[in-house]
Short mmCIF file of C-alpha atoms in Angstrom, two decimals:
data_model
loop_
_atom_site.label_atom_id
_atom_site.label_comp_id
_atom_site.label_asym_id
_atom_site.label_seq_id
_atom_site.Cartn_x
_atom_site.Cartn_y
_atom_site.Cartn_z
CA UNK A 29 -45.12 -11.88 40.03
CA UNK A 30 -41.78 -13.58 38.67
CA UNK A 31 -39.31 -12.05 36.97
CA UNK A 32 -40.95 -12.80 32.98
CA UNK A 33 -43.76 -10.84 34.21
CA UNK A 34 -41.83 -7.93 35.38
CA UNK A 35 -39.99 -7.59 32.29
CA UNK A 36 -43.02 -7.49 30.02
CA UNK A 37 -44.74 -5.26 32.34
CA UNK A 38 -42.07 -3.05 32.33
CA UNK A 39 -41.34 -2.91 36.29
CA UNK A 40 -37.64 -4.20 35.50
CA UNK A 41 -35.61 -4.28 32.48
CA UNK A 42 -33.18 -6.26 30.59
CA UNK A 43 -29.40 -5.32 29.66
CA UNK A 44 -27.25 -6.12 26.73
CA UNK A 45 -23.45 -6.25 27.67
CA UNK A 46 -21.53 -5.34 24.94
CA UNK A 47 -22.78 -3.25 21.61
CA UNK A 48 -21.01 -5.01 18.47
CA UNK A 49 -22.14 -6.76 15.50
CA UNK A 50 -23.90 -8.80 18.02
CA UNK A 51 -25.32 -7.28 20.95
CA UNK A 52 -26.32 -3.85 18.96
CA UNK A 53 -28.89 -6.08 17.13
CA UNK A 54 -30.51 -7.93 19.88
CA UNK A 55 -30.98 -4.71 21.81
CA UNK A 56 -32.92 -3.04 19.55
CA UNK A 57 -34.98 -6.25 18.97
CA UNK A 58 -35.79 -6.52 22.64
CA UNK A 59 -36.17 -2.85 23.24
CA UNK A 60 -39.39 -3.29 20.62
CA UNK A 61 -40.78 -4.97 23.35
CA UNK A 62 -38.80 -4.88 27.05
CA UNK A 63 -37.31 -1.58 28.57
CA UNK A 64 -33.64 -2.32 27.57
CA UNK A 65 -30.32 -0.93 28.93
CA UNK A 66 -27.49 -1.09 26.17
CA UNK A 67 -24.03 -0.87 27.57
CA UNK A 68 -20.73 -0.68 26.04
CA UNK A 69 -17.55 0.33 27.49
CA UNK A 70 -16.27 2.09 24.64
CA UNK A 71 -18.01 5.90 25.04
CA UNK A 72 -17.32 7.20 21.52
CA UNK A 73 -19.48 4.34 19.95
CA UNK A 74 -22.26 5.16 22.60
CA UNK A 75 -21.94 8.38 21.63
CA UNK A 76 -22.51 7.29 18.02
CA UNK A 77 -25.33 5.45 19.02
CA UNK A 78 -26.55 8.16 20.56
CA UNK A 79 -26.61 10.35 18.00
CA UNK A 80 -28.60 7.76 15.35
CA UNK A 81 -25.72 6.17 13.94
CA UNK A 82 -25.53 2.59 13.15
CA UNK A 83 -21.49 1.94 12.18
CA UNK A 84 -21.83 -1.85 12.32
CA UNK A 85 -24.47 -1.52 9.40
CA UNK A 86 -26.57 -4.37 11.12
CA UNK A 87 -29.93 -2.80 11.95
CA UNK A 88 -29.36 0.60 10.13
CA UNK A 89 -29.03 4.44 11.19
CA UNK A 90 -32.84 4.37 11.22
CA UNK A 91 -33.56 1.79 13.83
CA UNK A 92 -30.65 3.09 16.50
CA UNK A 93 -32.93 6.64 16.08
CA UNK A 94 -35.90 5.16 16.99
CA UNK A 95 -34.92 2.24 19.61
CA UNK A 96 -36.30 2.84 22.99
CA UNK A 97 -33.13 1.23 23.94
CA UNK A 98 -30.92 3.68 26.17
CA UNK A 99 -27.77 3.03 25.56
CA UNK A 100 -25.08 3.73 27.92
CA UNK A 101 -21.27 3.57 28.94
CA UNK A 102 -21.91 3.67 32.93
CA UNK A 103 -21.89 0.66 34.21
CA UNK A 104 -23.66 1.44 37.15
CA UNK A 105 -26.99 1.65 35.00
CA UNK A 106 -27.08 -2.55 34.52
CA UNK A 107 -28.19 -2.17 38.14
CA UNK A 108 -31.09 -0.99 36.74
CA UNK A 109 -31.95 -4.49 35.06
CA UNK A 110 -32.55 -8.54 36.29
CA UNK A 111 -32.14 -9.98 32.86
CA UNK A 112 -28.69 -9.73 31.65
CA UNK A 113 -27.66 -10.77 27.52
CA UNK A 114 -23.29 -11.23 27.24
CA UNK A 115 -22.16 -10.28 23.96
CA UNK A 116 -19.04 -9.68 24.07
CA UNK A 117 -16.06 -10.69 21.93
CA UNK A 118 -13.85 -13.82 22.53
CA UNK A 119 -11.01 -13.80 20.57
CA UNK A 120 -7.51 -15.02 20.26
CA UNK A 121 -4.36 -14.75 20.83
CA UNK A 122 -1.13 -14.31 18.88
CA UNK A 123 -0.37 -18.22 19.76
CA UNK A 124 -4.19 -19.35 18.86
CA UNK A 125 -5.19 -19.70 22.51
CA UNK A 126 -8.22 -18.04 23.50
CA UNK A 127 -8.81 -15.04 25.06
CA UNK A 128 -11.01 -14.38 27.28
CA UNK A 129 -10.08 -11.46 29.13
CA UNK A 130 -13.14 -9.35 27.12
CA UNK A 131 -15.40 -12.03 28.88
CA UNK A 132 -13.86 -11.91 31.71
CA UNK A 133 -13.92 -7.86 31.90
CA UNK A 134 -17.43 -8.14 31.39
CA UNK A 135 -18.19 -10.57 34.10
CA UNK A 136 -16.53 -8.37 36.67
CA UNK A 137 -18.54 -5.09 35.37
CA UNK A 138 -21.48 -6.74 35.53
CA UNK A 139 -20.87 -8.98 38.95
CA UNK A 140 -19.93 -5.15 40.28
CA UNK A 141 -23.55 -4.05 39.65
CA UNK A 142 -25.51 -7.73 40.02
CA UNK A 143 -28.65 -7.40 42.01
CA UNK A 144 -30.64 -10.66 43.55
CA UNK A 145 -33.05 -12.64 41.15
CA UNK A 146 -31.47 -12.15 38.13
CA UNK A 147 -30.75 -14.02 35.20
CA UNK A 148 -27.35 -13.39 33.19
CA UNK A 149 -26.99 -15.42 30.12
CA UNK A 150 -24.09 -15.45 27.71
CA UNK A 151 -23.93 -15.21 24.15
CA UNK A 152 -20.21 -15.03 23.34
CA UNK A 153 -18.47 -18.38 21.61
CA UNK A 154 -16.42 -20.01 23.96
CA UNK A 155 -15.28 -23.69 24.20
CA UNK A 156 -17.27 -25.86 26.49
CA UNK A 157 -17.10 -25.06 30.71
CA UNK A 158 -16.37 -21.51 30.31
CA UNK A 159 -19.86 -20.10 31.31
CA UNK A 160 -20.00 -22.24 34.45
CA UNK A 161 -15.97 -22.71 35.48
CA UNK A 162 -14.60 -18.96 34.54
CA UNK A 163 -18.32 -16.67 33.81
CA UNK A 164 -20.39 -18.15 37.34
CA UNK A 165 -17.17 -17.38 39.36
CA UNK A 166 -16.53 -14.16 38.98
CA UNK A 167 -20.29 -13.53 38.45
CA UNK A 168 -19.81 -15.26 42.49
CA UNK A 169 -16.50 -12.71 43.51
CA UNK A 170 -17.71 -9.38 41.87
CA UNK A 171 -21.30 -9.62 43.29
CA UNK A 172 -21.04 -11.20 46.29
CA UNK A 173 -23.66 -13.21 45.59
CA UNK A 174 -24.31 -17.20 45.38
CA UNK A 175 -24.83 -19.03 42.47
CA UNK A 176 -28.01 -20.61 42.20
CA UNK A 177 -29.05 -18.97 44.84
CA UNK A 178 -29.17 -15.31 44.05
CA UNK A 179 -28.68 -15.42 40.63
CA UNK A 180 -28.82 -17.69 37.84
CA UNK A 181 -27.05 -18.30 34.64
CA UNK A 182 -27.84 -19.78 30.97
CA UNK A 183 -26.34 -19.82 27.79
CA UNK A 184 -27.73 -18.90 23.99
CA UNK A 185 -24.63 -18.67 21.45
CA UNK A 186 -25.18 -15.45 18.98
CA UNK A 187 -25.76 -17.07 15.14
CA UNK A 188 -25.40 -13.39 13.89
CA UNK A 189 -24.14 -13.55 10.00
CA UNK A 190 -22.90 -9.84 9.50
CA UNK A 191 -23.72 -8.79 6.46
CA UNK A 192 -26.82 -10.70 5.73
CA UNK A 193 -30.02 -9.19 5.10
CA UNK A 194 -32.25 -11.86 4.72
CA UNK A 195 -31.15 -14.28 7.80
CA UNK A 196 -31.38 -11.93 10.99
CA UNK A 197 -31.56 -12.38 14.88
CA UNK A 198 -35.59 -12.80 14.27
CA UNK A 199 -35.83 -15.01 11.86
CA UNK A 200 -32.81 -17.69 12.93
CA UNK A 201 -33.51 -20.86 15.21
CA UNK A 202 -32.15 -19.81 18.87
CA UNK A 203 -30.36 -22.10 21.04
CA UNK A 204 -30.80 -21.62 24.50
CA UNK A 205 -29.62 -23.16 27.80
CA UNK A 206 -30.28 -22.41 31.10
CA UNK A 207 -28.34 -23.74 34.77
CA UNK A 208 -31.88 -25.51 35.56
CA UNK A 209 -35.28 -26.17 34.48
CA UNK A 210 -36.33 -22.78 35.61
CA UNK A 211 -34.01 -20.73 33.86
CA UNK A 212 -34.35 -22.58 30.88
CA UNK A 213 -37.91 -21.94 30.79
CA UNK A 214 -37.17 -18.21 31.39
CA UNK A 215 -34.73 -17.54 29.29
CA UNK A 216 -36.51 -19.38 26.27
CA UNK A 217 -40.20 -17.43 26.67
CA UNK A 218 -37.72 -13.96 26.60
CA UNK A 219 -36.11 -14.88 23.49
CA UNK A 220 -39.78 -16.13 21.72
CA UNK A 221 -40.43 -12.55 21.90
CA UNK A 222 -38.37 -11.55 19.64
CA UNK A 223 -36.87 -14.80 17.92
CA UNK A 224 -39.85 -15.60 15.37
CA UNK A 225 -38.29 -18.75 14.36
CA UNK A 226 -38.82 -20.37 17.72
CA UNK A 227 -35.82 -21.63 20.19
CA UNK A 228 -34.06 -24.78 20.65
CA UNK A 229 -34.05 -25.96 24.53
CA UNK A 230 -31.00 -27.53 24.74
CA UNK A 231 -30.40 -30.08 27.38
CA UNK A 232 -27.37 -28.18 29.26
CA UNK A 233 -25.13 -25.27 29.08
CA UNK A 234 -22.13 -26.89 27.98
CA UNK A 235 -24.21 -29.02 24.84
CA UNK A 236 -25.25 -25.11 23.71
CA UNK A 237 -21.72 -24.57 23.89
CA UNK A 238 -20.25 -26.98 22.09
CA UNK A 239 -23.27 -26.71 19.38
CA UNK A 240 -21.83 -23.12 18.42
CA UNK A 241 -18.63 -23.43 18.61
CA UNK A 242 -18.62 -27.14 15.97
CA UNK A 243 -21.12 -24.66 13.59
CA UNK A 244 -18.19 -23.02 12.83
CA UNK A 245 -15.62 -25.56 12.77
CA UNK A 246 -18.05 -27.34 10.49
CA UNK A 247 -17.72 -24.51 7.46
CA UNK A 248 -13.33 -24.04 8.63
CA UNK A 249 -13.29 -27.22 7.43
CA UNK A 250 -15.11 -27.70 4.50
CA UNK A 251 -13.70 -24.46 3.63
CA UNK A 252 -10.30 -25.94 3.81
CA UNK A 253 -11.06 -28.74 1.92
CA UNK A 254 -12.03 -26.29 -1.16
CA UNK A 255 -8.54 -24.19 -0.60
CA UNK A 256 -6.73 -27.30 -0.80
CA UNK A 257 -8.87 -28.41 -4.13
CA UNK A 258 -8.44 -24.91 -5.72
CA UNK A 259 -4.22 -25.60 -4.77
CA UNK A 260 -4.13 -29.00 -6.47
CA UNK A 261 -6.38 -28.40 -9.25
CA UNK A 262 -3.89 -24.89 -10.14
CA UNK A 263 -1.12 -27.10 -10.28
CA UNK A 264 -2.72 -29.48 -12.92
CA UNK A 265 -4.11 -26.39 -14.56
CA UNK A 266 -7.94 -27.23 -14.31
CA UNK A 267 -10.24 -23.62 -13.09
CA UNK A 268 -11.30 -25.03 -9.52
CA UNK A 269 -14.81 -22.91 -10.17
CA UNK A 270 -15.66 -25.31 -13.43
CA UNK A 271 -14.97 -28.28 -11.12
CA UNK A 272 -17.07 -27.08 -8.95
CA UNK A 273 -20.35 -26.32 -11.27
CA UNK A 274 -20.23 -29.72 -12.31
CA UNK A 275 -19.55 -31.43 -9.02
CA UNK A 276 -22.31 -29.13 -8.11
CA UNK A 277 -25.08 -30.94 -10.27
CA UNK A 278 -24.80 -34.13 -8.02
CA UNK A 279 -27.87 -34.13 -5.43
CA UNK A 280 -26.13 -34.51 -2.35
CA UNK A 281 -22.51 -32.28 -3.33
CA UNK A 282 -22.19 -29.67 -0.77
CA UNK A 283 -21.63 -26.05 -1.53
CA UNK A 284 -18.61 -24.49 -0.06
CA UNK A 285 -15.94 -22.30 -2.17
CA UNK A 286 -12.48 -21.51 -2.00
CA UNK A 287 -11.38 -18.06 -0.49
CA UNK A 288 -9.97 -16.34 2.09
CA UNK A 289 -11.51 -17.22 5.93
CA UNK A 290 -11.00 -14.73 8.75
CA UNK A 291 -13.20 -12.64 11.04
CA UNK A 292 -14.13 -13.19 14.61
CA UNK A 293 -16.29 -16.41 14.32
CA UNK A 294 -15.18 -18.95 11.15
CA UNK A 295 -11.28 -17.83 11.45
CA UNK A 296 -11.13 -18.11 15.56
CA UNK A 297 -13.61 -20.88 16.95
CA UNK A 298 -12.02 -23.98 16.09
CA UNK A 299 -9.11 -22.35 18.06
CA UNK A 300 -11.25 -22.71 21.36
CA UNK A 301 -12.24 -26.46 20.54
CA UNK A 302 -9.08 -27.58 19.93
CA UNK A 303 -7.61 -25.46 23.04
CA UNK A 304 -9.89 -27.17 25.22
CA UNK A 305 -9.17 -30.69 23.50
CA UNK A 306 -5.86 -30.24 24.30
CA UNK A 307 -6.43 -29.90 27.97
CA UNK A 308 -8.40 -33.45 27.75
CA UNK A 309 -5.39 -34.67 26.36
CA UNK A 310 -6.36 -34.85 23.11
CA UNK A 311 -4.75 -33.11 19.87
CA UNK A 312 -6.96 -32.19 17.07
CA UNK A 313 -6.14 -33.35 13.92
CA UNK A 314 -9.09 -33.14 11.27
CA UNK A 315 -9.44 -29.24 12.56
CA UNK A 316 -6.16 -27.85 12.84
CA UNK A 317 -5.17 -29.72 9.88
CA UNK A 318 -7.68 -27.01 8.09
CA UNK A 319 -6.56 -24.01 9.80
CA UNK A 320 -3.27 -24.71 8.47
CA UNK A 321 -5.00 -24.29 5.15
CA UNK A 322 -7.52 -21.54 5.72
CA UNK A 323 -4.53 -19.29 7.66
CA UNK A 324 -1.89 -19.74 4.52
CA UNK A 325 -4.19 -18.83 1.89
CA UNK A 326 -3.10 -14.80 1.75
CA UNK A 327 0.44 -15.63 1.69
CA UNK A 328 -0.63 -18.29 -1.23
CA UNK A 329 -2.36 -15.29 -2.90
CA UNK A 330 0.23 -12.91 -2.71
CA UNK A 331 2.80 -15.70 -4.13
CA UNK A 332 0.35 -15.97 -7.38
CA UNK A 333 0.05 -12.56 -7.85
CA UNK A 334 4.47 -12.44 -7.72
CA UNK A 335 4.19 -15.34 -10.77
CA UNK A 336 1.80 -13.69 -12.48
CA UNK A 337 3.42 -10.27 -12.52
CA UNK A 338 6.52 -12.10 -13.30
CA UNK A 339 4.70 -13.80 -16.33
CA UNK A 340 3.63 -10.47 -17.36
CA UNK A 341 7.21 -9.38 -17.87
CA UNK A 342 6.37 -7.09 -14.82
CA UNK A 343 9.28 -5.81 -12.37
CA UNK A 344 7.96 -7.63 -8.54
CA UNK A 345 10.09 -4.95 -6.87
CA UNK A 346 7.97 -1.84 -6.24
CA UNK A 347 5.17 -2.84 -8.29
CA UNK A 348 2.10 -1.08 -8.37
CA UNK A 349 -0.53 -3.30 -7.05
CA UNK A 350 -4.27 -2.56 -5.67
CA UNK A 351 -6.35 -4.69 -3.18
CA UNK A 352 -10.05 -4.18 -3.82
CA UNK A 353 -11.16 -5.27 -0.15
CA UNK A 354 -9.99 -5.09 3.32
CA UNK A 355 -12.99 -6.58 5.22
CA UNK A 356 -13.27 -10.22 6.10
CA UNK A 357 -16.30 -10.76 4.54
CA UNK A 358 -17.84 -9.20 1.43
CA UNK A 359 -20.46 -6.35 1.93
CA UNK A 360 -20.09 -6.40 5.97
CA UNK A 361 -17.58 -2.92 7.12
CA UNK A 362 -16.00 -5.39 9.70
CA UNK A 363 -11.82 -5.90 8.80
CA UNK A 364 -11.47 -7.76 12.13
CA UNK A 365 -8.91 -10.56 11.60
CA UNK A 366 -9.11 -10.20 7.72
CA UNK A 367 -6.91 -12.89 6.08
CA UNK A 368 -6.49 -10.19 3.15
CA UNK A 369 -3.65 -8.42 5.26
CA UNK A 370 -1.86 -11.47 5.21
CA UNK A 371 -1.38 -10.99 1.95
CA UNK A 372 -0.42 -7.61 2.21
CA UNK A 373 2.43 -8.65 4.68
CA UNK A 374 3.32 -11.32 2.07
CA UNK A 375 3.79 -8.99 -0.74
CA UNK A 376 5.69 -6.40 1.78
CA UNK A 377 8.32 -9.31 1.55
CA UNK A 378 9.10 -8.74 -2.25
CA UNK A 379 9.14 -5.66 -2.17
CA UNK A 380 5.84 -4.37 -3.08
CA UNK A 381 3.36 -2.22 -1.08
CA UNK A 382 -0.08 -2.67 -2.24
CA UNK A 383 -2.73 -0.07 -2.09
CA UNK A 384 -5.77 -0.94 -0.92
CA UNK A 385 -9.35 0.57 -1.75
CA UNK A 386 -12.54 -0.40 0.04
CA UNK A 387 -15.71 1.93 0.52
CA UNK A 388 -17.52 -0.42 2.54
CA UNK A 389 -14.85 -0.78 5.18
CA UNK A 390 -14.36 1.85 8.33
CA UNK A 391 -10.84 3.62 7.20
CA UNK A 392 -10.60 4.15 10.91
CA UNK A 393 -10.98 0.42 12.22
CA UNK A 394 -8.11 -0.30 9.29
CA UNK A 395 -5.78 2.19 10.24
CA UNK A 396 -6.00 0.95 13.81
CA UNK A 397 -6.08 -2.40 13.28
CA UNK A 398 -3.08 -2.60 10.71
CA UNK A 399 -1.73 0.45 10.35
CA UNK A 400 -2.86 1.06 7.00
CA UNK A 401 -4.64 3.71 5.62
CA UNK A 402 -7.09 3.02 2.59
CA UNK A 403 -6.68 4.78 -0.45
CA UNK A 404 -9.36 6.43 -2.76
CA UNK A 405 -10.77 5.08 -6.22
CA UNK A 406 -8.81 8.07 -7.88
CA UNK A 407 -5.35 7.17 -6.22
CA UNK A 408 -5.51 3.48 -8.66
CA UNK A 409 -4.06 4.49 -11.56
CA UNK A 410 -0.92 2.96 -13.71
CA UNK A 411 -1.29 -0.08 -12.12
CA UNK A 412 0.55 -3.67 -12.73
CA UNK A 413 -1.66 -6.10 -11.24
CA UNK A 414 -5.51 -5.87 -9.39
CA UNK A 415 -6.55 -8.00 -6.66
CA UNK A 416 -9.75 -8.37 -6.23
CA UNK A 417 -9.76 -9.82 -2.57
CA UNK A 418 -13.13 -9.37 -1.03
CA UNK A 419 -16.43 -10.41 -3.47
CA UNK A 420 -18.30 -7.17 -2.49
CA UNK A 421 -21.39 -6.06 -4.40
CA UNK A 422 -20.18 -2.40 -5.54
CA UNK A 423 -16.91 -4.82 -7.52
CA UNK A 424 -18.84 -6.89 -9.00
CA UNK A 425 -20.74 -3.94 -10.82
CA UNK A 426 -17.50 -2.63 -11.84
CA UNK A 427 -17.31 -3.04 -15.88
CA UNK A 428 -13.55 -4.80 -17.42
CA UNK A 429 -13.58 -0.95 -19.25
CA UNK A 430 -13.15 0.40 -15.85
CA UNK A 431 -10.61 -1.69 -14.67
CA UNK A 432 -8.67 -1.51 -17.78
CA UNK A 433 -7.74 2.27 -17.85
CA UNK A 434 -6.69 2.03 -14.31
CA UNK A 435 -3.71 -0.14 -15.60
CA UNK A 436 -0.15 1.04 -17.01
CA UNK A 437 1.32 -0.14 -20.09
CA UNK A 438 1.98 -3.53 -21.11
CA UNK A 439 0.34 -6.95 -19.88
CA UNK A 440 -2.78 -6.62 -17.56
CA UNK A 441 -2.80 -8.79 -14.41
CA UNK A 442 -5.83 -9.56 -12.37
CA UNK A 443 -6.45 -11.23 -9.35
CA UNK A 444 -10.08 -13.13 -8.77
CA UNK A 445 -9.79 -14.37 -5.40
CA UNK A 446 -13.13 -15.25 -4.79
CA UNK A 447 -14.17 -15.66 -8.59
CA UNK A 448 -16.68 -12.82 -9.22
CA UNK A 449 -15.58 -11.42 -12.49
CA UNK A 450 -16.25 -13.59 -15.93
CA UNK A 451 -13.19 -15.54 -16.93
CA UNK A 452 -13.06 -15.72 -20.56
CA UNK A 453 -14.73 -11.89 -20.77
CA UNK A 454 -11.16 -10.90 -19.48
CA UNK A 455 -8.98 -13.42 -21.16
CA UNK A 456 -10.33 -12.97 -24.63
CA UNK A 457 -9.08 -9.04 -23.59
CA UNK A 458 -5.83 -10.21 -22.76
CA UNK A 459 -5.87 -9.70 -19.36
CA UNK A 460 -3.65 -12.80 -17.26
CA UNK A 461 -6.18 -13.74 -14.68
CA UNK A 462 -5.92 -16.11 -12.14
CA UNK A 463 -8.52 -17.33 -9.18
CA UNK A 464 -8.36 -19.55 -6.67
#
């Protein structure tokens, strides 16, 4: 009996390595059909998970009840299991080189508790080589065991879009690698059972590799491309969204928007391309050119809302200003390496200290990750200026009547960074409003 028998018979099972907005999801998936292990080695979110709670918001309260999935912070317990899923994060550092010391953690936990004829296959974005030249050795050092000949490796890069309802682990094309025609074929008949969009045999590890990592170079870019649009077309005084509609009407006019880019895929990836370009001796220049963009856009931001407070005959110094959004992405609780604190530092350098409201985000995760503590609904009163950073559902249902008694006396400023609210609507009320 080989091992894809044994794991839908239920005589071994099959680990997840890491419990985020990635892993979390594909363990519950697979425990629907495979005996899963789910291990983290933060205790206080197993903990949560234990107790039915879903804080990533990615499968739901509901579904971490019911998974079959045990979920555990012993690492000992992915002894238990021949079919190993990475999912840890990669991200980077204060220079823009990667890190991969998460990775690299996770290797050694896991190599500590390896057992013969397994499979370990990685999910987390790295640049291509990593899985083979830094994962397979310490997979090698930790275990004790041989490559290739004990164990095996592959590669299937996560295409989780937090905060999206409709496009889910089950119902996206999976890419999936393997170190030879035999793990290939493995790995791809475990993910069919839960992938119902079929997977993608690519041709080697490092092709699966590069394939995720240029996914989200792909959108930096064009992303950058509409930042630098919305910067020129402010300076000539034409709304960047109206250029867009009609650009829009052509057939073949792709659909990418202005905004803020951060979080742990869009904001970081191109950093581990262009790291490992370097090291071929060759510097990027199409993708860091847009990173330049993409990273200065909450200082650019914060240097509107000055002018526009300024235009409003509003004192900069000490100004009472409000930040609707903290997250990097609208309706997902996730703040990780938001470009809206950016701004906030920006705006710290003239003086003012915004307050910033956002019931989808965990106050905890903010307070940790910047030091900030988000403020209630009720604490936005006599305001000067609103920005309106992150395009989150429970905003846009926020009526102008709302947001105009929440202001102090004199000229009402608002800030549409991602263009949710109706222009003219707020204008015709005399509000200055600006958007990127």
């Amino acid at each position: 009996m080989g091992l894809y028998e044994e794991l839908v018979s239920g005589q071994t099972c099959a680990s997840v390595i890491g419990l985020g907005y990635v892993g979390l999801p594909i363990a519950i998936s697979l425990a629907r059909t495979l005996s899963v292990v789910g291990y983290d080695l933060n205790a206080s979110k197993i903990s949560r998970y234990c107790s039915g709670q879903d804080p990533t918001h990615e499968v739901g309260d509901a579904a971490v009840a019911e998974t079959t999935a045990q979920f555990t912070s012993d690492a000992t317990q992915l002894q238990r299991a021949r079919f190993h899923i990475v999912a840890v994060p990669t991200p980077v550092r204060i220079d823009h080189t990667p890190d991969l010391s998460p990775l690299e953690g996770a290797c050694r936990t896991l190599g500590a508790n390896l057992t013969r004829g397994s499979i370990v296959v990685f999910e987390s974005t790295v640049y291509p080589g990593v899985t083979e030249e830094v994962c397979a050795p310490l997979l090698e050092q930790y275990s004790g065991l041989k490559l290739g000949v004990d164990f095996k490796i592959g590669y299937s890069p996560e295409r989780i879009n937090p905060g999206d309802k409709q496009r889910r682990l089950e119902t996206i094309t999976k890419i999936v690698s393997g170190m030879d025609a035999e793990s290939l074929e493995l790995i791809a008949r475990v993910y069919e059972l839960v992938v119902r969009a079929g997977v993608y045999r690519a041709p080697s590890i490092k092709v699966a590799e590069a394939a995720k990592v240029i996914e989200n170079c792909q959108r930096d870019v064009n992303i950058a491309f509409m930042n630098e649009l919305s910067i020129i077309f402010n300076k000539l005084g034409i709304d960047t969204q109206e250029v867009l509609a009609a650009a829009g009407t052509k057939w073949n006019f792709l659909r990418f928007y202005p905004g803020f880019v951060g979080g742990h895929c869009i904001g970081v990836d191109p950093y581990y391309l262009t790291y490992k370009a370097e090291s071929v001796g060759y510097h990027s220049q199409v993708i860091l050119a847009g990173r330049r963009i993409n990273d200065g856009m909450g200082k650019y931001v914060a240097e509107n809302c000055v002018k526009m407070l300024i235009r409003a005959n509003k004192q900069v110094k000490c100004a009472r200003v409000a930040i609707l959004g903290a997250t990097f992405k609208e309706n997902c609780p996730d703040a990780r390496n938001s470009k809206v604190f950016d701004a906030v530092e920006e705006l710290r350098e003239y003086g003012v200290e915004p307050m910033i409201y956002d019931p989808i985000a965990d106050p905890q995760e903010v307070e940790r990750l910047y030091g900030v503590k988000l403020v209630e609904l009720k604490d936005l009163t006599n305001l000067d200026a609103i920005i309106i950073a992150t395009a989150h559902e429970v905003f846009k249902a926020i009526a102008r009547e709302e947001f105009e008694k929440r202001y102090a006396q004199g000229v009402k400023t608002i800030i549409d960074v991602k263009g949710i609210l109706n222009r003219q609507e707020y204008e015709n009320a005399g509000f200055i409003y600006w958007r990127l």
